[in-house]
PDB file of C-alpha atoms in Angstrom:
ATOM      1  CA  MET A1183       0.000   0.000   0.000  1.00  0.00           C
ATOM      2  CA  ARG A1184       1.292   3.417  -0.924  1.00  0.00           C
ATOM      3  CA  ILE A1185       0.347   6.828   0.319  1.00  0.00           C
ATOM      4  CA  VAL A1186       1.368  10.336  -0.603  1.00  0.00           C
ATOM      5  CA  ILE A1187       0.884  12.672   2.347  1.00  0.00           C
ATOM      6  CA  GLN A1188       0.604  16.395   1.729  1.00  0.00           C
ATOM      7  CA  ARG A1189       0.464  18.933   4.524  1.00  0.00           C
ATOM      8  CA  VAL A1190      -2.236  21.357   3.422  1.00  0.00           C
ATOM      9  CA  SER A1191      -3.752  24.651   4.465  1.00  0.00           C
ATOM     10  CA  HIS A1192      -6.984  23.387   2.877  1.00  0.00           C
ATOM     11  CA  ALA A1193      -8.155  20.750   0.391  1.00  0.00           C
ATOM     12  CA  SER A1194     -11.376  19.734  -1.327  1.00  0.00           C
ATOM     13  CA  VAL A1195     -12.840  17.103  -3.635  1.00  0.00           C
ATOM     14  CA  THR A1196     -15.424  17.964  -6.267  1.00  0.00           C
ATOM     15  CA  ILE A1197     -17.288  15.320  -8.282  1.00  0.00           C
ATOM     16  CA  GLY A1198     -19.485  16.256 -11.227  1.00  0.00           C
ATOM     17  CA  GLY A1199     -19.349  19.919 -10.232  1.00  0.00           C
ATOM     18  CA  GLN A1200     -20.575  19.170  -6.689  1.00  0.00           C
ATOM     19  CA  LEU A1201     -18.416  19.585  -3.592  1.00  0.00           C
ATOM     20  CA  LYS A1202     -18.000  16.137  -1.998  1.00  0.00           C
ATOM     21  CA  SER A1203     -15.802  17.116   0.963  1.00  0.00           C
ATOM     22  CA  ALA A1204     -13.408  19.771   2.187  1.00  0.00           C
ATOM     23  CA  ILE A1205     -10.924  20.209   5.012  1.00  0.00           C
ATOM     24  CA  GLY A1206      -8.945  23.044   6.529  1.00  0.00           C
ATOM     25  CA  GLN A1207      -5.424  22.661   7.901  1.00  0.00           C
ATOM     26  CA  GLY A1208      -4.317  19.044   7.951  1.00  0.00           C
ATOM     27  CA  LEU A1209      -3.324  16.196   5.677  1.00  0.00           C
ATOM     28  CA  LEU A1210      -4.438  15.253   2.196  1.00  0.00           C
ATOM     29  CA  ILE A1211      -3.545  11.592   1.714  1.00  0.00           C
ATOM     30  CA  LEU A1212      -3.585   9.903  -1.693  1.00  0.00           C
ATOM     31  CA  LEU A1213      -3.896   6.119  -1.252  1.00  0.00           C
ATOM     32  CA  GLY A1214      -2.964   3.355  -3.696  1.00  0.00           C
ATOM     33  CA  VAL A1215      -3.579  -0.350  -3.083  1.00  0.00           C
ATOM     34  CA  CYS A1216      -1.863  -3.312  -4.763  1.00  0.00           C
ATOM     35  CA  GLY A1217      -3.030  -6.921  -4.937  1.00  0.00           C
ATOM     36  CA  ASP A1218      -1.075  -8.305  -1.979  1.00  0.00           C
ATOM     37  CA  ASP A1219      -1.957  -5.535   0.501  1.00  0.00           C
ATOM     38  CA  THR A1220      -3.731  -6.425   3.735  1.00  0.00           C
ATOM     39  CA  ALA A1221      -5.475  -4.685   6.623  1.00  0.00           C
ATOM     40  CA  GLU A1222      -2.133  -4.814   8.452  1.00  0.00           C
ATOM     41  CA  ASP A1223      -0.614  -2.586   5.752  1.00  0.00           C
ATOM     42  CA  ALA A1224      -3.469  -0.102   6.179  1.00  0.00           C
ATOM     43  CA  ASP A1225      -3.157  -0.178   9.973  1.00  0.00           C
ATOM     44  CA  TRP A1226       0.580   0.510   9.892  1.00  0.00           C
ATOM     45  CA  LEU A1227       0.284   3.370   7.402  1.00  0.00           C
ATOM     46  CA  ALA A1228      -2.612   4.989   9.272  1.00  0.00           C
ATOM     47  CA  ARG A1229      -0.667   4.902  12.554  1.00  0.00           C
ATOM     48  CA  LYS A1230       2.439   6.346  10.888  1.00  0.00           C
ATOM     49  CA  ALA A1231       0.547   9.089   9.033  1.00  0.00           C
ATOM     50  CA  ALA A1232      -1.414  10.162  12.107  1.00  0.00           C
ATOM     51  CA  ALA A1233       1.738  10.346  14.250  1.00  0.00           C
ATOM     52  CA  LEU A1234       3.986  11.953  11.625  1.00  0.00           C
ATOM     53  CA  ARG A1235       5.449  15.123  13.138  1.00  0.00           C
ATOM     54  CA  ILE A1236       5.334  17.499  10.172  1.00  0.00           C
ATOM     55  CA  PHE A1237       3.549  20.508  11.670  1.00  0.00           C
ATOM     56  CA  ASP A1238       5.444  23.390  13.240  1.00  0.00           C
ATOM     57  CA  ASP A1239       5.712  23.841  16.993  1.00  0.00           C
ATOM     58  CA  ALA A1240       6.004  27.261  18.697  1.00  0.00           C
ATOM     59  CA  ASP A1241       9.640  27.470  17.601  1.00  0.00           C
ATOM     60  CA  GLY A1242       8.884  26.812  13.934  1.00  0.00           C
ATOM     61  CA  VAL A1243      10.273  23.278  14.055  1.00  0.00           C
ATOM     62  CA  MET A1244       8.319  20.413  12.479  1.00  0.00           C
ATOM     63  CA  ASN A1245       7.593  18.632  15.746  1.00  0.00           C
ATOM     64  CA  ARG A1246       3.800  18.237  15.932  1.00  0.00           C
ATOM     65  CA  SER A1247       1.409  15.698  14.397  1.00  0.00           C
ATOM     66  CA  VAL A1248      -1.919  16.365  12.706  1.00  0.00           C
ATOM     67  CA  THR A1249      -3.594  15.308  15.950  1.00  0.00           C
ATOM     68  CA  ASP A1250      -1.415  17.674  18.005  1.00  0.00           C
ATOM     69  CA  VAL A1251      -2.514  20.654  15.905  1.00  0.00           C
ATOM     70  CA  GLY A1252      -6.200  19.616  15.736  1.00  0.00           C
ATOM     71  CA  GLY A1253      -5.888  19.176  11.973  1.00  0.00           C
ATOM     72  CA  GLU A1254      -8.208  17.385   9.612  1.00  0.00           C
ATOM     73  CA  VAL A1255      -7.525  14.492   7.248  1.00  0.00           C
ATOM     74  CA  MET A1256      -8.825  13.770   3.763  1.00  0.00           C
ATOM     75  CA  VAL A1257      -8.123  10.470   1.993  1.00  0.00           C
ATOM     76  CA  VAL A1258      -8.497  10.093  -1.776  1.00  0.00           C
ATOM     77  CA  SER A1259      -8.119   6.765  -3.590  1.00  0.00           C
ATOM     78  CA  GLN A1260      -5.439   6.893  -6.278  1.00  0.00           C
ATOM     79  CA  PHE A1261      -4.726   3.683  -8.200  1.00  0.00           C
ATOM     80  CA  THR A1262      -2.191   5.558 -10.350  1.00  0.00           C
ATOM     81  CA  LEU A1263       0.303   5.378  -7.462  1.00  0.00           C
ATOM     82  CA  TYR A1264       0.986   1.855  -8.749  1.00  0.00           C
ATOM     83  CA  ALA A1265       1.815   2.914 -12.304  1.00  0.00           C
ATOM     84  CA  SER A1266       4.498   0.867 -14.004  1.00  0.00           C
ATOM     85  CA  TYR A1267       6.458   2.954 -16.480  1.00  0.00           C
ATOM     86  CA  LYS A1268       9.331   0.589 -17.270  1.00  0.00           C
ATOM     87  CA  LYS A1269       8.434  -0.002 -20.915  1.00  0.00           C
ATOM     88  CA  GLY A1270       7.428   2.740 -23.297  1.00  0.00           C
ATOM     89  CA  ASN A1271       5.557   5.879 -22.393  1.00  0.00           C
ATOM     90  CA  ARG A1272       2.104   4.542 -21.568  1.00  0.00           C
ATOM     91  CA  PRO A1273       1.877   3.533 -17.899  1.00  0.00           C
ATOM     92  CA  SER A1274       0.519   0.136 -16.945  1.00  0.00           C
ATOM     93  CA  TRP A1275      -1.824  -0.256 -13.981  1.00  0.00           C
ATOM     94  CA  LEU A1276      -1.481  -4.040 -13.606  1.00  0.00           C
ATOM     95  CA  ARG A1277      -0.037  -3.819 -10.078  1.00  0.00           C
ATOM     96  CA  ALA A1278      -2.974  -1.776  -8.779  1.00  0.00           C
ATOM     97  CA  ALA A1279      -5.561  -3.921  -6.995  1.00  0.00           C
ATOM     98  CA  GLY A1280      -9.067  -4.290  -8.394  1.00  0.00           C
ATOM     99  CA  HIS A1281     -12.167  -2.933  -6.672  1.00  0.00           C
ATOM    100  CA  SER A1282     -12.832  -6.116  -4.678  1.00  0.00           C
ATOM    101  CA  ILE A1283      -9.511  -5.717  -2.836  1.00  0.00           C
ATOM    102  CA  SER A1284      -8.849  -1.996  -2.931  1.00  0.00           C
ATOM    103  CA  MET A1285     -12.257  -0.629  -1.937  1.00  0.00           C
ATOM    104  CA  PRO A1286     -12.487  -2.517   1.397  1.00  0.00           C
ATOM    105  CA  LEU A1287      -8.854  -1.614   2.206  1.00  0.00           C
ATOM    106  CA  TYR A1288      -9.470   2.037   1.337  1.00  0.00           C
ATOM    107  CA  GLU A1289     -12.487   2.087   3.652  1.00  0.00           C
ATOM    108  CA  HIS A1290     -10.498   0.290   6.375  1.00  0.00           C
ATOM    109  CA  PHE A1291      -7.650   2.817   6.076  1.00  0.00           C
ATOM    110  CA  CYS A1292     -10.137   5.700   6.425  1.00  0.00           C
ATOM    111  CA  ARG A1293     -11.630   4.132   9.563  1.00  0.00           C
ATOM    112  CA  GLN A1294      -8.138   3.627  11.010  1.00  0.00           C
ATOM    113  CA  MET A1295      -7.236   7.259  10.297  1.00  0.00           C
ATOM    114  CA  SER A1296     -10.394   8.394  12.083  1.00  0.00           C
ATOM    115  CA  ALA A1297      -9.563   6.192  15.062  1.00  0.00           C
ATOM    116  CA  ALA A1298      -5.936   7.384  15.163  1.00  0.00           C
ATOM    117  CA  THR A1299      -6.819  11.088  14.967  1.00  0.00           C
ATOM    118  CA  GLY A1300     -10.075  11.032  16.934  1.00  0.00           C
ATOM    119  CA  ARG A1301     -11.789  12.925  14.109  1.00  0.00           C
ATOM    120  CA  PRO A1302     -13.875  11.976  11.074  1.00  0.00           C
ATOM    121  CA  THR A1303     -11.860  11.454   7.904  1.00  0.00           C
ATOM    122  CA  ALA A1304     -13.063  13.288   4.823  1.00  0.00           C
ATOM    123  CA  THR A1305     -13.030  11.237   1.630  1.00  0.00           C
ATOM    124  CA  GLY A1306     -13.389  11.374  -2.076  1.00  0.00           C
ATOM    125  CA  GLU A1307     -15.551   8.804  -3.853  1.00  0.00           C
ATOM    126  CA  PHE A1308     -13.908   5.523  -4.702  1.00  0.00           C
ATOM    127  CA  GLY A1309     -13.605   5.070  -8.463  1.00  0.00           C
ATOM    128  CA  ALA A1310     -15.084   8.471  -9.346  1.00  0.00           C
ATOM    129  CA  ASP A1311     -13.574  11.111 -11.612  1.00  0.00           C
ATOM    130  CA  MET A1312     -12.596  13.612  -8.925  1.00  0.00           C
ATOM    131  CA  LYS A1313     -11.250  17.125  -9.033  1.00  0.00           C
ATOM    132  CA  VAL A1314      -8.912  17.524  -6.060  1.00  0.00           C
ATOM    133  CA  ALA A1315      -7.906  21.040  -5.042  1.00  0.00           C
ATOM    134  CA  LEU A1316      -5.325  21.795  -2.375  1.00  0.00           C
ATOM    135  CA  LEU A1317      -2.972  24.382  -1.033  1.00  0.00           C
ATOM    136  CA  ASN A1318       0.188  22.471  -0.108  1.00  0.00           C
ATOM    137  CA  ASP A1319       1.639  24.049   3.025  1.00  0.00           C
ATOM    138  CA  GLY A1320       5.424  24.239   3.045  1.00  0.00           C
ATOM    139  CA  PRO A1321       5.377  22.476   0.654  1.00  0.00           C
ATOM    140  CA  VAL A1322       5.534  19.271   2.655  1.00  0.00           C
ATOM    141  CA  THR A1323       4.958  16.053   0.702  1.00  0.00           C
ATOM    142  CA  ILE A1324       5.963  12.605   1.967  1.00  0.00           C
ATOM    143  CA  CYS A1325       5.627   9.230   0.226  1.00  0.00           C
ATOM    144  CA  MET A1326       5.238   6.017   2.215  1.00  0.00           C
ATOM    145  CA  ASP A1327       5.022   2.385   1.143  1.00  0.00           C
ATOM    146  CA  SER A1328       3.979  -0.333   3.581  1.00  0.00           C
ATOM    147  CA  LYS A1329       6.349  -2.753   1.846  1.00  0.00           C
ATOM    148  CA  ASN A1330       9.327  -0.418   2.302  1.00  0.00           C
ATOM    149  CA  ARG A1331       9.228   0.709   5.921  1.00  0.00           C
ATOM    150  CA  GLU A1332      12.133   3.145   6.012  1.00  0.00           C
TER     151      GLU A1332
END
């Protein structure tokens, strides 16, 4: 499972011209699922993302988590995080999990984020054509992969 975490001043998801969800200061997390991912992968990533100290403290040092600052979280499914671009110029999506695997794990990850932060997690709509708007704060962008726990 892969996530791209962006520290944002605000973010929103619009589907078909209608606002689906919006957050203020917090984290926008793009989530990709591959075929061998499990709930344990989602649990680990949710714990790490919620505890990640990437918000400034009183001294301007990144030393506070999204929970510490009372921030919000939005999670958007993004199968393109598993693009394979080894051959040619047209990416392949073969490593991305199908709906039967990825949708339940996406929903599980969102529940785990809510539990870890003590706040509801805003979402996009799984499988929809979404317009995601954000103001990246910093910018701070961090990529994590549950199979490569650096």
